[in-house]
Coordinates of C-alpha atoms in Angstrom, one line a residue:
Chain A
M1 CA 122.8 170.9 118.6
N2 CA 121.4 169.2 115.5
A3 CA 120.8 166.2 117.8
A4 CA 118.7 168.4 119.9
V5 CA 116.8 170.0 117.1
A6 CA 115.7 167.1 115.6
T7 CA 114.9 165.0 118.7
S8 CA 112.7 167.6 120.0
V9 CA 111.0 167.9 116.5
F10 CA 110.7 164.0 117.1
A11 CA 109.7 164.2 120.8
V12 CA 106.9 166.6 120.1
F13 CA 105.4 164.4 117.5
M14 CA 105.4 161.4 119.7
V15 CA 103.6 163.2 122.4
A16 CA 101.2 164.4 120.2
T17 CA 100.4 161.0 118.5
V18 CA 99.7 159.8 122.0
A19 CA 97.3 162.9 122.5
L20 CA 95.4 162.3 119.0
G21 CA 94.9 158.7 120.2
L22 CA 93.3 159.8 123.5
Y23 CA 91.2 162.3 121.7
A24 CA 89.8 159.7 118.9
V25 CA 88.2 157.7 122.1
R26 CA 87.3 160.7 124.0
G27 CA 83.7 160.0 125.6
R28 CA 84.0 156.2 124.4
G29 CA 86.1 155.1 126.8
G30 CA 83.9 153.8 129.3
Q31 CA 81.2 151.8 126.9
G32 CA 81.4 149.6 124.2
G33 CA 84.0 147.0 125.8
L34 CA 86.1 144.5 123.8
A35 CA 84.4 145.1 120.1
E36 CA 84.7 149.1 120.8
W37 CA 88.6 148.8 121.2
S38 CA 89.4 145.8 118.9
V39 CA 86.9 146.9 116.2
G40 CA 86.2 150.2 116.5
G41 CA 82.8 149.4 117.4
R42 CA 82.3 148.3 113.4
S43 CA 81.5 151.9 112.5
L44 CA 84.6 153.3 110.6
G45 CA 83.4 154.3 106.9
A46 CA 85.6 153.9 103.7
V47 CA 88.1 156.7 104.2
F48 CA 89.0 155.7 107.7
I49 CA 89.5 151.8 106.7
W50 CA 91.5 153.3 103.7
V51 CA 94.0 155.0 105.8
L52 CA 94.3 152.3 108.6
M53 CA 94.5 149.6 106.1
A54 CA 97.6 151.4 103.9
G55 CA 98.8 152.5 107.5
E56 CA 99.0 148.7 108.2
S57 CA 100.4 147.8 104.7
Y58 CA 102.9 150.5 105.1
T59 CA 105.0 149.7 107.7
S60 CA 108.6 151.2 108.8
F61 CA 109.8 148.5 106.3
S62 CA 109.1 150.6 103.6
Y63 CA 111.4 153.1 105.0
L64 CA 114.1 150.9 106.2
G65 CA 113.7 147.3 104.3
A66 CA 112.5 148.4 101.2
A67 CA 115.4 150.7 100.5
G68 CA 117.7 148.1 102.2
W69 CA 116.2 145.5 99.3
G70 CA 116.8 148.2 96.5
Y71 CA 120.4 148.7 97.6
N72 CA 121.0 145.3 98.0
Y73 CA 119.3 143.4 95.2
G74 CA 116.8 145.8 93.1
A75 CA 113.9 145.1 91.3
P76 CA 113.0 141.9 93.5
V77 CA 111.6 144.2 96.3
L78 CA 108.8 145.4 94.0
Y79 CA 107.0 141.8 94.8
V80 CA 105.7 143.9 97.7
V81 CA 103.9 146.0 95.2
A82 CA 102.5 142.9 93.3
Y83 CA 101.4 141.0 96.1
M84 CA 99.4 144.1 97.5
S85 CA 97.5 144.9 94.2
C86 CA 96.5 141.0 93.8
G87 CA 95.7 140.8 97.7
Y88 CA 93.5 143.6 97.5
A89 CA 91.7 141.7 94.4
V90 CA 91.6 138.9 96.6
G91 CA 90.1 141.0 99.6
Y92 CA 87.4 142.7 97.3
V93 CA 85.7 139.3 97.3
V94 CA 87.1 138.0 101.0
G95 CA 87.0 141.3 103.0
P96 CA 82.7 142.0 102.6
M97 CA 82.6 137.8 103.1
L98 CA 84.4 137.7 106.5
W99 CA 82.8 141.0 107.8
A100 CA 79.5 140.0 107.2
Y101 CA 80.1 136.7 108.8
A102 CA 81.5 138.4 112.0
R103 CA 78.8 140.9 112.2
K104 CA 76.2 138.3 111.9
H105 CA 77.8 136.0 114.9
D106 CA 79.6 138.7 116.7
L107 CA 83.0 137.7 116.1
V108 CA 86.1 139.6 116.2
G109 CA 88.6 138.0 114.6
I110 CA 89.4 134.9 112.5
T111 CA 90.2 132.8 115.9
D112 CA 86.6 133.4 117.2
M113 CA 85.4 132.8 113.5
V114 CA 87.4 129.4 113.6
A115 CA 85.9 128.6 116.9
H116 CA 82.6 129.2 115.9
R117 CA 82.7 127.4 112.5
Y118 CA 83.6 124.3 113.8
D119 CA 82.2 124.8 116.9
R120 CA 85.1 124.1 119.1
R121 CA 86.6 126.6 121.8
W122 CA 89.8 125.2 122.0
L123 CA 90.5 125.2 118.4
G124 CA 89.9 128.9 118.2
A125 CA 92.4 129.2 121.6
A126 CA 95.2 126.8 119.6
V127 CA 95.1 129.1 116.3
A128 CA 95.2 132.0 118.6
I129 CA 98.6 130.9 120.3
L130 CA 99.8 129.7 116.4
A131 CA 98.7 132.8 115.2
T132 CA 100.7 135.0 118.2
V133 CA 104.0 133.0 117.3
F134 CA 103.7 133.9 113.7
L135 CA 102.9 137.7 114.8
L136 CA 105.6 138.1 117.6
P137 CA 108.5 138.6 115.4
Y138 CA 106.6 141.3 113.5
I139 CA 106.3 143.1 116.7
Q140 CA 110.1 142.6 117.4
L141 CA 110.9 143.7 113.8
Q142 CA 108.8 147.0 114.3
I143 CA 110.5 147.8 117.7
T144 CA 114.1 147.1 116.0
G145 CA 113.3 149.4 112.8
M146 CA 111.9 152.2 115.4
G147 CA 114.7 152.1 117.6
V148 CA 117.2 152.0 114.6
V149 CA 115.1 155.1 113.3
V150 CA 115.8 157.2 116.9
S151 CA 119.1 156.3 117.1
T152 CA 119.9 157.5 113.7
I153 CA 117.7 160.9 113.6
S154 CA 119.5 161.6 117.4
Y155 CA 122.9 161.7 115.2
G156 CA 123.4 158.3 118.2
T157 CA 123.2 160.3 121.3
I158 CA 120.1 157.8 121.8
S159 CA 121.2 154.4 121.9
L160 CA 119.7 151.6 120.2
N161 CA 118.7 149.7 123.2
W162 CA 117.0 153.4 124.7
G163 CA 115.5 153.9 120.9
Y164 CA 114.0 150.1 121.1
F165 CA 112.7 151.0 124.6
I166 CA 110.9 154.2 123.3
A167 CA 109.1 152.3 120.3
F168 CA 108.2 149.8 123.0
A169 CA 106.9 152.5 125.3
V170 CA 105.1 154.8 122.8
T171 CA 103.3 151.6 121.2
T172 CA 102.3 150.1 123.8
G173 CA 100.7 153.0 126.0
F174 CA 99.1 154.3 122.8
V175 CA 97.5 151.2 121.9
V176 CA 96.4 150.3 125.3
V177 CA 94.3 153.4 125.6
S178 CA 93.2 153.9 122.2
G179 CA 92.4 150.7 120.2
L180 CA 91.7 150.4 116.4
R181 CA 89.7 153.9 116.3
G182 CA 93.0 155.6 117.9
S183 CA 95.5 153.7 115.6
A184 CA 93.2 155.0 112.5
W185 CA 93.2 158.6 113.8
V186 CA 96.9 158.3 113.9
S187 CA 97.3 156.5 110.5
V188 CA 95.6 159.9 109.0
L189 CA 98.4 161.8 110.4
K190 CA 101.2 159.2 109.7
D191 CA 99.9 159.3 105.8
V192 CA 100.2 162.9 105.5
L193 CA 103.9 162.6 106.6
V194 CA 104.8 159.7 104.7
I195 CA 103.4 160.8 101.5
G196 CA 104.9 164.3 102.2
T197 CA 108.5 163.1 103.0
L198 CA 108.8 160.7 100.4
G199 CA 106.9 162.9 97.7
F200 CA 109.7 165.6 98.9
L201 CA 112.8 162.9 99.0
A202 CA 112.0 161.6 95.3
V203 CA 112.3 165.1 94.1
Y204 CA 115.3 166.2 96.4
V205 CA 117.7 163.5 96.4
P206 CA 117.9 163.0 92.6
L207 CA 118.3 167.0 92.2
H208 CA 120.7 167.1 95.2
Y209 CA 123.2 164.3 94.3
F210 CA 122.6 163.8 90.6
D211 CA 121.6 167.3 88.9
G212 CA 118.0 165.7 88.3
Y213 CA 116.4 162.5 87.6
G214 CA 117.3 162.5 83.8
P215 CA 121.0 162.3 84.7
F216 CA 120.2 160.0 87.6
L217 CA 118.2 157.3 85.9
D218 CA 120.5 157.3 82.8
R219 CA 123.8 156.7 85.7
L220 CA 121.3 153.8 87.1
V221 CA 120.6 152.3 83.5
A222 CA 124.4 152.4 82.4
E223 CA 125.9 151.2 85.6
K224 CA 123.8 149.4 87.8
S225 CA 121.2 147.6 85.2
D226 CA 121.5 144.2 86.9
W227 CA 119.6 145.5 89.9
L228 CA 116.9 146.9 87.2
T229 CA 115.1 143.3 86.9
L230 CA 115.0 140.0 88.4
P231 CA 116.6 138.6 89.8
G232 CA 118.1 141.3 90.8
H233 CA 121.9 142.1 91.7
G234 CA 123.6 138.9 92.8
G235 CA 120.5 136.8 91.8
D236 CA 122.2 134.1 89.7
G237 CA 124.3 131.1 90.2
E238 CA 125.3 129.1 93.3
G239 CA 124.8 130.9 96.2
G240 CA 122.5 133.9 94.6
S241 CA 119.7 135.1 96.4
G242 CA 117.4 133.0 94.5
L243 CA 114.9 136.0 93.8
G244 CA 114.1 135.0 90.2
T245 CA 111.0 135.3 88.2
A246 CA 109.5 132.0 89.7
W247 CA 110.2 133.3 93.2
F248 CA 108.3 136.5 92.6
A249 CA 105.3 135.1 91.3
T250 CA 104.9 132.2 93.7
T251 CA 105.7 134.5 96.8
S252 CA 103.1 137.1 95.1
V253 CA 100.8 134.4 94.9
L254 CA 101.1 133.0 98.4
N255 CA 101.2 136.6 99.9
A256 CA 98.1 138.1 97.8
L257 CA 96.2 134.8 99.5
T258 CA 97.6 135.0 102.9
V259 CA 97.1 138.6 103.3
V260 CA 93.3 138.4 103.3
I261 CA 93.2 136.3 106.5
F262 CA 96.2 137.9 108.0
P263 CA 94.9 138.9 111.6
T264 CA 95.6 142.2 111.3
T265 CA 93.9 142.9 107.6
V266 CA 91.0 141.1 109.0
A267 CA 90.9 143.6 112.3
G268 CA 90.5 146.3 109.5
Y269 CA 87.7 144.5 107.6
L270 CA 85.7 143.9 111.1
G271 CA 86.1 147.7 111.8
A272 CA 84.3 149.0 108.7
R273 CA 80.6 150.6 109.0
N274 CA 79.5 148.5 105.8
A275 CA 80.9 145.5 103.4
D276 CA 80.6 148.9 100.5
A277 CA 83.6 150.6 102.6
L278 CA 85.7 147.7 102.1
R279 CA 84.7 147.1 98.2
R280 CA 85.7 150.9 97.8
N281 CA 88.8 150.5 99.7
A282 CA 90.0 147.4 97.3
I283 CA 89.6 150.2 94.6
W284 CA 92.0 152.8 95.9
L285 CA 94.2 150.7 98.2
P286 CA 96.8 149.6 94.9
A287 CA 97.5 153.3 94.3
Y288 CA 99.1 153.8 97.5
N289 CA 101.8 151.2 96.4
V290 CA 103.2 153.8 94.0
L291 CA 105.1 155.2 96.9
L292 CA 106.7 151.8 97.2
F293 CA 108.8 152.8 94.5
V294 CA 110.3 155.7 96.2
P295 CA 112.2 153.9 98.6
M296 CA 113.4 151.4 96.4
L297 CA 114.7 154.0 93.8
L298 CA 116.2 156.0 96.8
G299 CA 118.1 152.6 98.1
M300 CA 119.4 152.2 94.6
A301 CA 120.7 156.3 94.9
A302 CA 122.2 155.5 98.1
L303 CA 124.6 152.8 95.8
F304 CA 126.3 156.0 94.4
V305 CA 126.2 158.0 97.4
V306 CA 127.2 155.6 100.3
P307 CA 128.8 152.6 98.6
G308 CA 129.6 149.8 100.6
L309 CA 126.7 149.3 103.3
V310 CA 126.3 145.4 104.0
G311 CA 124.7 143.6 106.2
A312 CA 122.1 145.1 108.4
D313 CA 123.6 148.5 107.5
S314 CA 122.1 148.5 104.1
N315 CA 118.9 149.3 105.8
L316 CA 119.9 152.4 106.4
A317 CA 120.6 153.2 103.0
L318 CA 117.9 156.0 102.9
F319 CA 118.7 157.2 106.3
R320 CA 122.6 157.8 105.6
L321 CA 120.9 160.1 102.3
V322 CA 118.8 162.0 104.7
V323 CA 121.3 162.9 107.7
D324 CA 123.9 163.5 105.0
S325 CA 121.7 165.9 102.6
L326 CA 119.3 167.7 105.1
P327 CA 119.0 170.0 108.1
A328 CA 118.5 168.6 111.5
W329 CA 114.6 169.9 111.9
A330 CA 114.1 167.7 108.5
V331 CA 115.8 164.8 109.7
G332 CA 113.4 165.0 112.7
V333 CA 110.4 165.3 110.2
I334 CA 111.3 162.1 108.1
G335 CA 112.3 160.3 111.6
V336 CA 108.6 160.8 112.8
A337 CA 107.1 159.4 109.5
A338 CA 109.3 156.5 109.6
A339 CA 108.6 155.9 113.3
L340 CA 104.6 156.5 113.1
S341 CA 105.0 153.9 110.1
S342 CA 106.5 151.7 113.4
V343 CA 103.8 152.9 115.7
V344 CA 100.7 151.9 113.7
P345 CA 101.0 148.6 112.4
M346 CA 102.7 147.5 115.9
A347 CA 100.0 148.8 117.5
V348 CA 97.3 147.3 115.2
F349 CA 99.5 143.9 115.8
M350 CA 99.6 144.3 119.5
L351 CA 95.4 145.2 119.3
V352 CA 94.7 141.8 117.2
I353 CA 97.0 139.9 119.7
G354 CA 95.2 140.9 122.8
T355 CA 92.0 140.4 121.5
M356 CA 92.7 136.8 120.0
W357 CA 93.8 136.2 123.5
G358 CA 91.2 138.1 125.2
R359 CA 88.4 136.4 123.1
S360 CA 89.7 133.2 122.2
V361 CA 92.3 132.0 125.0
L362 CA 91.4 133.7 128.2
S363 CA 87.8 133.3 127.9
L364 CA 88.3 129.7 128.7
V365 CA 88.6 130.7 132.1
P366 CA 85.1 131.2 133.4
S367 CA 85.9 134.3 135.6
L368 CA 87.1 136.1 132.6
R369 CA 84.3 135.8 130.5
P370 CA 82.2 138.9 131.0
G371 CA 82.5 141.9 128.7
R372 CA 83.9 144.3 130.9
R373 CA 86.8 142.0 132.3
Q374 CA 87.6 140.5 128.9
K375 CA 88.7 144.0 127.8
A376 CA 91.3 144.6 130.7
A377 CA 92.2 141.1 130.0
S378 CA 93.0 142.0 126.2
Q379 CA 94.9 144.8 127.5
L380 CA 96.8 143.4 129.7
V381 CA 97.8 140.7 127.0
V382 CA 99.0 143.7 124.9
V383 CA 101.3 144.8 127.5
V384 CA 102.9 141.4 128.3
A385 CA 103.3 140.7 124.3
G386 CA 104.7 143.5 124.2
T387 CA 107.3 143.2 126.6
L388 CA 107.9 139.6 125.5
A389 CA 108.9 141.4 122.0
L390 CA 111.1 144.0 124.0
I391 CA 112.7 141.2 126.2
M392 CA 113.6 139.0 123.0
T393 CA 114.8 142.0 121.2
Y394 CA 117.2 142.7 123.9
A395 CA 117.8 139.0 124.6
V396 CA 117.7 136.6 121.9
P397 CA 117.5 138.8 118.9
N398 CA 118.3 135.7 116.1
T399 CA 115.5 134.1 117.3
L400 CA 112.7 136.0 116.2
V401 CA 114.5 137.1 112.9
R402 CA 114.1 133.5 112.2
L403 CA 110.6 133.2 113.1
S404 CA 109.6 136.4 111.0
L405 CA 110.9 134.1 108.3
I406 CA 108.2 132.1 108.6
S407 CA 105.9 134.4 109.8
Y408 CA 103.9 135.0 106.3
E409 CA 104.3 131.3 105.0
G410 CA 103.3 129.7 108.4
M411 CA 100.0 131.8 108.5
A412 CA 99.1 130.9 104.8
Q413 CA 98.7 127.5 106.6
L414 CA 95.6 128.5 107.9
L415 CA 93.7 129.5 104.3
P416 CA 92.2 125.9 103.8
M417 CA 91.0 126.0 107.2
V418 CA 89.6 129.3 107.8
L419 CA 88.3 130.2 103.8
L420 CA 87.4 126.6 102.6
G421 CA 85.9 125.9 106.0
L422 CA 83.7 129.1 105.8
L423 CA 82.3 127.8 102.2
W424 CA 82.3 123.9 102.3
R425 CA 80.0 122.4 105.3
R426 CA 81.7 118.9 104.3
L427 CA 85.5 119.9 105.5
S428 CA 85.7 118.3 109.0
L429 CA 87.4 119.4 112.2
T430 CA 89.9 116.3 111.4
A431 CA 90.5 117.5 108.1
A432 CA 91.1 121.3 108.8
V433 CA 93.3 120.6 111.5
S434 CA 95.3 117.8 109.3
G435 CA 96.3 120.1 106.8
L436 CA 97.2 122.9 109.2
V437 CA 99.5 120.4 111.0
V438 CA 101.4 119.4 107.8
G439 CA 101.7 123.0 106.3
V440 CA 103.0 124.3 109.4
V441 CA 105.6 121.4 109.9
L442 CA 106.4 121.5 106.3
V443 CA 107.2 125.1 106.2
C444 CA 108.8 125.0 109.4
A445 CA 110.8 122.4 107.8
L446 CA 111.8 124.0 104.6
V447 CA 112.7 127.4 106.1
F448 CA 114.8 125.9 109.0
T449 CA 117.2 123.9 107.0
E450 CA 117.1 127.0 104.7
R451 CA 115.4 125.4 101.7
D452 CA 113.4 128.8 101.1
P453 CA 112.8 129.1 98.5
V454 CA 112.9 125.4 97.3
Y455 CA 113.6 125.0 93.2
G456 CA 112.9 128.8 92.9
I457 CA 109.6 128.5 94.4
N458 CA 108.4 129.6 97.4
A459 CA 108.3 127.2 100.4
G460 CA 104.8 128.6 101.7
L461 CA 103.3 128.1 98.4
L462 CA 104.6 124.4 98.1
A463 CA 103.1 123.4 102.0
L464 CA 100.1 125.7 100.9
V465 CA 99.5 122.9 98.4
V466 CA 100.3 119.9 100.4
N467 CA 98.1 121.2 102.8
L468 CA 95.1 121.8 100.8
V469 CA 95.8 117.9 99.7
V470 CA 95.5 116.4 103.1
T471 CA 92.5 118.6 103.6
L472 CA 90.6 117.8 100.7
V473 CA 91.9 114.3 100.9
V474 CA 91.1 113.9 104.6
A475 CA 87.5 115.9 104.3
Y476 CA 86.9 113.3 101.4
V477 CA 87.5 110.4 103.9
R478 CA 86.3 111.7 106.9
P479 CA 83.8 114.4 106.1
A480 CA 81.9 116.1 108.6
R481 CA 79.3 114.4 110.6
R482 CA 75.7 115.8 109.3
S483 CA 73.4 116.5 112.0
G484 CA 71.3 113.3 112.1
E485 CA 74.4 111.4 113.4
P486 CA 75.9 110.8 116.6
G487 CA 78.3 113.9 117.5
G488 CA 77.2 115.9 114.4
D489 CA 76.7 119.4 114.2
A490 CA 72.8 120.0 114.3
R491 CA 73.1 123.7 113.1
P492 CA 71.8 124.8 109.8
D493 CA 74.0 125.8 107.1
A494 CA 73.3 129.3 107.4
E495 CA 74.5 129.4 111.0
V496 CA 78.0 127.5 109.9
L497 CA 79.0 129.0 106.6
A498 CA 79.8 132.1 105.3
S499 CA 78.0 133.7 102.4
A500 CA 79.9 134.9 99.4
A501 CA 77.0 136.8 98.5
V502 CA 76.6 141.0 97.6
Chain B
M1 CA 79.6 133.9 90.4
R2 CA 77.8 132.8 87.5
S3 CA 75.8 135.9 88.3
R4 CA 78.5 138.5 88.9
P5 CA 80.9 137.8 85.8
H6 CA 82.3 141.1 86.4
L7 CA 84.4 139.4 89.0
L8 CA 86.7 138.7 86.5
W9 CA 87.9 141.9 86.5
L10 CA 89.8 141.0 89.1
L11 CA 92.0 138.4 87.6
V12 CA 93.8 141.6 85.6
P13 CA 96.4 142.2 88.6
F14 CA 97.4 139.2 88.6
V15 CA 97.6 138.1 84.9
L16 CA 99.8 141.7 84.7
Y17 CA 102.1 141.2 87.6
I18 CA 102.5 137.5 87.6
G19 CA 101.5 136.2 84.2
A20 CA 103.0 138.9 81.8
L21 CA 106.2 138.3 84.1
P22 CA 108.6 136.3 81.8
F23 CA 108.0 138.7 79.1
V24 CA 108.5 141.9 80.5
N25 CA 111.4 141.1 83.1
R26 CA 113.8 143.6 80.9
V27 CA 115.3 146.7 81.1
E28 CA 115.0 147.4 77.4
P29 CA 113.0 149.9 76.0
V30 CA 113.9 152.5 78.8
I31 CA 111.0 154.8 78.5
A32 CA 111.2 158.7 79.8
G33 CA 114.5 157.1 81.7
L34 CA 112.9 153.8 83.5
P35 CA 113.6 150.8 82.9
F36 CA 110.9 148.6 81.3
L37 CA 110.2 146.6 84.1
F38 CA 109.5 149.5 86.3
V39 CA 107.1 151.0 83.8
W40 CA 105.3 147.8 83.4
L41 CA 104.9 147.4 87.1
L42 CA 103.8 151.3 87.5
G43 CA 101.2 150.6 84.6
A44 CA 100.0 147.6 86.3
T45 CA 99.6 149.1 89.5
V46 CA 97.3 152.0 87.5
L47 CA 95.4 149.4 85.5
T48 CA 94.8 147.7 88.9
V49 CA 92.6 150.2 90.3
V50 CA 90.8 150.6 86.9
A51 CA 89.8 147.3 87.1
A52 CA 88.7 147.1 90.7
W53 CA 86.7 149.9 89.9
L54 CA 85.0 148.1 87.0
T55 CA 84.5 145.2 89.4
W56 CA 82.7 147.6 91.9
R57 CA 80.5 149.0 89.0
G58 CA 79.4 145.9 87.8
D59 CA 78.5 144.7 91.2
R60 CA 76.2 148.2 91.8
H61 CA 74.7 147.5 88.7
H62 CA 73.8 143.4 89.7
R63 CA 72.7 144.8 93.1
E64 CA 70.5 147.8 91.1
A65 CA 69.1 144.6 89.0
M66 CA 68.9 142.4 91.9
A67 CA 66.6 145.2 93.4
A68 CA 64.4 145.9 90.8
A69 CA 63.9 142.2 89.9
E70 CA 62.7 141.8 93.5
Q71 CA 60.5 145.1 93.4
E72 CA 58.5 143.6 90.0
Y73 CA 58.4 140.0 91.6
G74 CA 56.4 142.0 94.7
Q75 CA 54.3 143.7 92.7
E76 CA 52.8 140.7 90.9
H77 CA 53.1 138.5 93.7
G78 CA 52.6 140.5 97.1
P79 CA 55.8 140.8 99.3
V80 CA 58.4 138.1 99.4
D81 CA 58.8 136.5 102.9
G82 CA 62.5 136.6 103.8
A83 CA 63.9 137.9 100.8
R84 CA 66.1 140.2 103.4

């Protein structure tokens, strides 16, 4: 009975989601081509960009992983709040710069920008392939997360494997028909549900289990104080989590820089109608982070109610409380909020992969170049990428978990090539590629030999510093050839570089 | 950067979340039941919003000043070619 009620609520909302995606793009289907689908025709206003970007950053991690980290470690999970706030500050400057550059040269993503900046089509394709390797694990994480939610709220009647499949099918179908505009619309529905459910749980759980906030927090401070500061529970000493202040600081810095060139963030930037919409967003987006305190606190509340969760089960800390204390229909609604928290980011991730391949990789095949076919090819790539992530979820789940460890730190290695490259003409192709290769190899070496964090410092940041040094040295030894020289790039600076002006 | 000193406000989150970390990583004093680290990070989030707003306001004034200067220049010297 419970299962039927919760599953019905869930199914109704999933159908409504796809319908909303279709409604968002009504009458725009035929025209627009790739730019309409991938960056919403560059016409989204400040409010839509806000919900979209908040939607991307607030993934199912917030319901599952954040509560799980809260349960296992406590305070270290707040690095998410720290890096996002710092990242929005960096984005205040970088967002409008990338937006203006893309608009001026009619570009739809960072691979496109790189190809334009260095005047090499193959470089765009290479970066697209590299970025896809780093993005696929995120799609798989979202599929897993949503599958777990579906299975949990159906009280186990839907198996995990079917849950994964439902996650894949809903999201792929949704993104193929609706594109970025549809994702922004569904983000509105999702934000209402997320704010509503987390706000409700923040009040309800302490009242239900602890007679209110005062007693809950008092117990937390009295009994679980090692969860309340860095490095968190079980952080110290040999074999500890290593999540101390140095890790917190370096990870926040690295992620704050990386998030501004993360392909999905850039998709949000490029969807904006004007640069001021992005600046206004940088003001208000940090406020959304306050919500992240809720799953962390609920994860810690679960320590008292359902002690002894280990491994992947700790990610269910929040849902155990929900299923335990609320009626079936409410479980269904909270499940919808969590599922949409997977659907929206997953849709944008897939959209970005599709756009990158359509524009930068498949366009190397001459017959795929013209407008309409490029969009169809991109949509096909979305289905292929989603299917690949689904197959890997079933077949080799651990491979992708390992890859996801290097996703952010690997993507960070594109920073010198993209950002420094857009500001500094002397930075040659050789220099940019040398730095990138050294950075990616170093990240892989450190992470896969389990040396991250290395001496308490984020391995990605260390690799980025080495990457930057290599880039600068090579740029000094072999600078970009000037227009007069043989093989030099004849375009003027204004064609190649981005401007950071207001 | 030289003409946009208000961009320095954007360093506020870095100072609050990262620079101050060694000094605020503590449970006591507990404020309204919350451990001090949480209170600090909540406060930092609020102040980040304020800092970003101050930056945006600075940029708005900057744009107005630029527009006014351009107009003044235009009245004295005639329209400027290619000035956006």
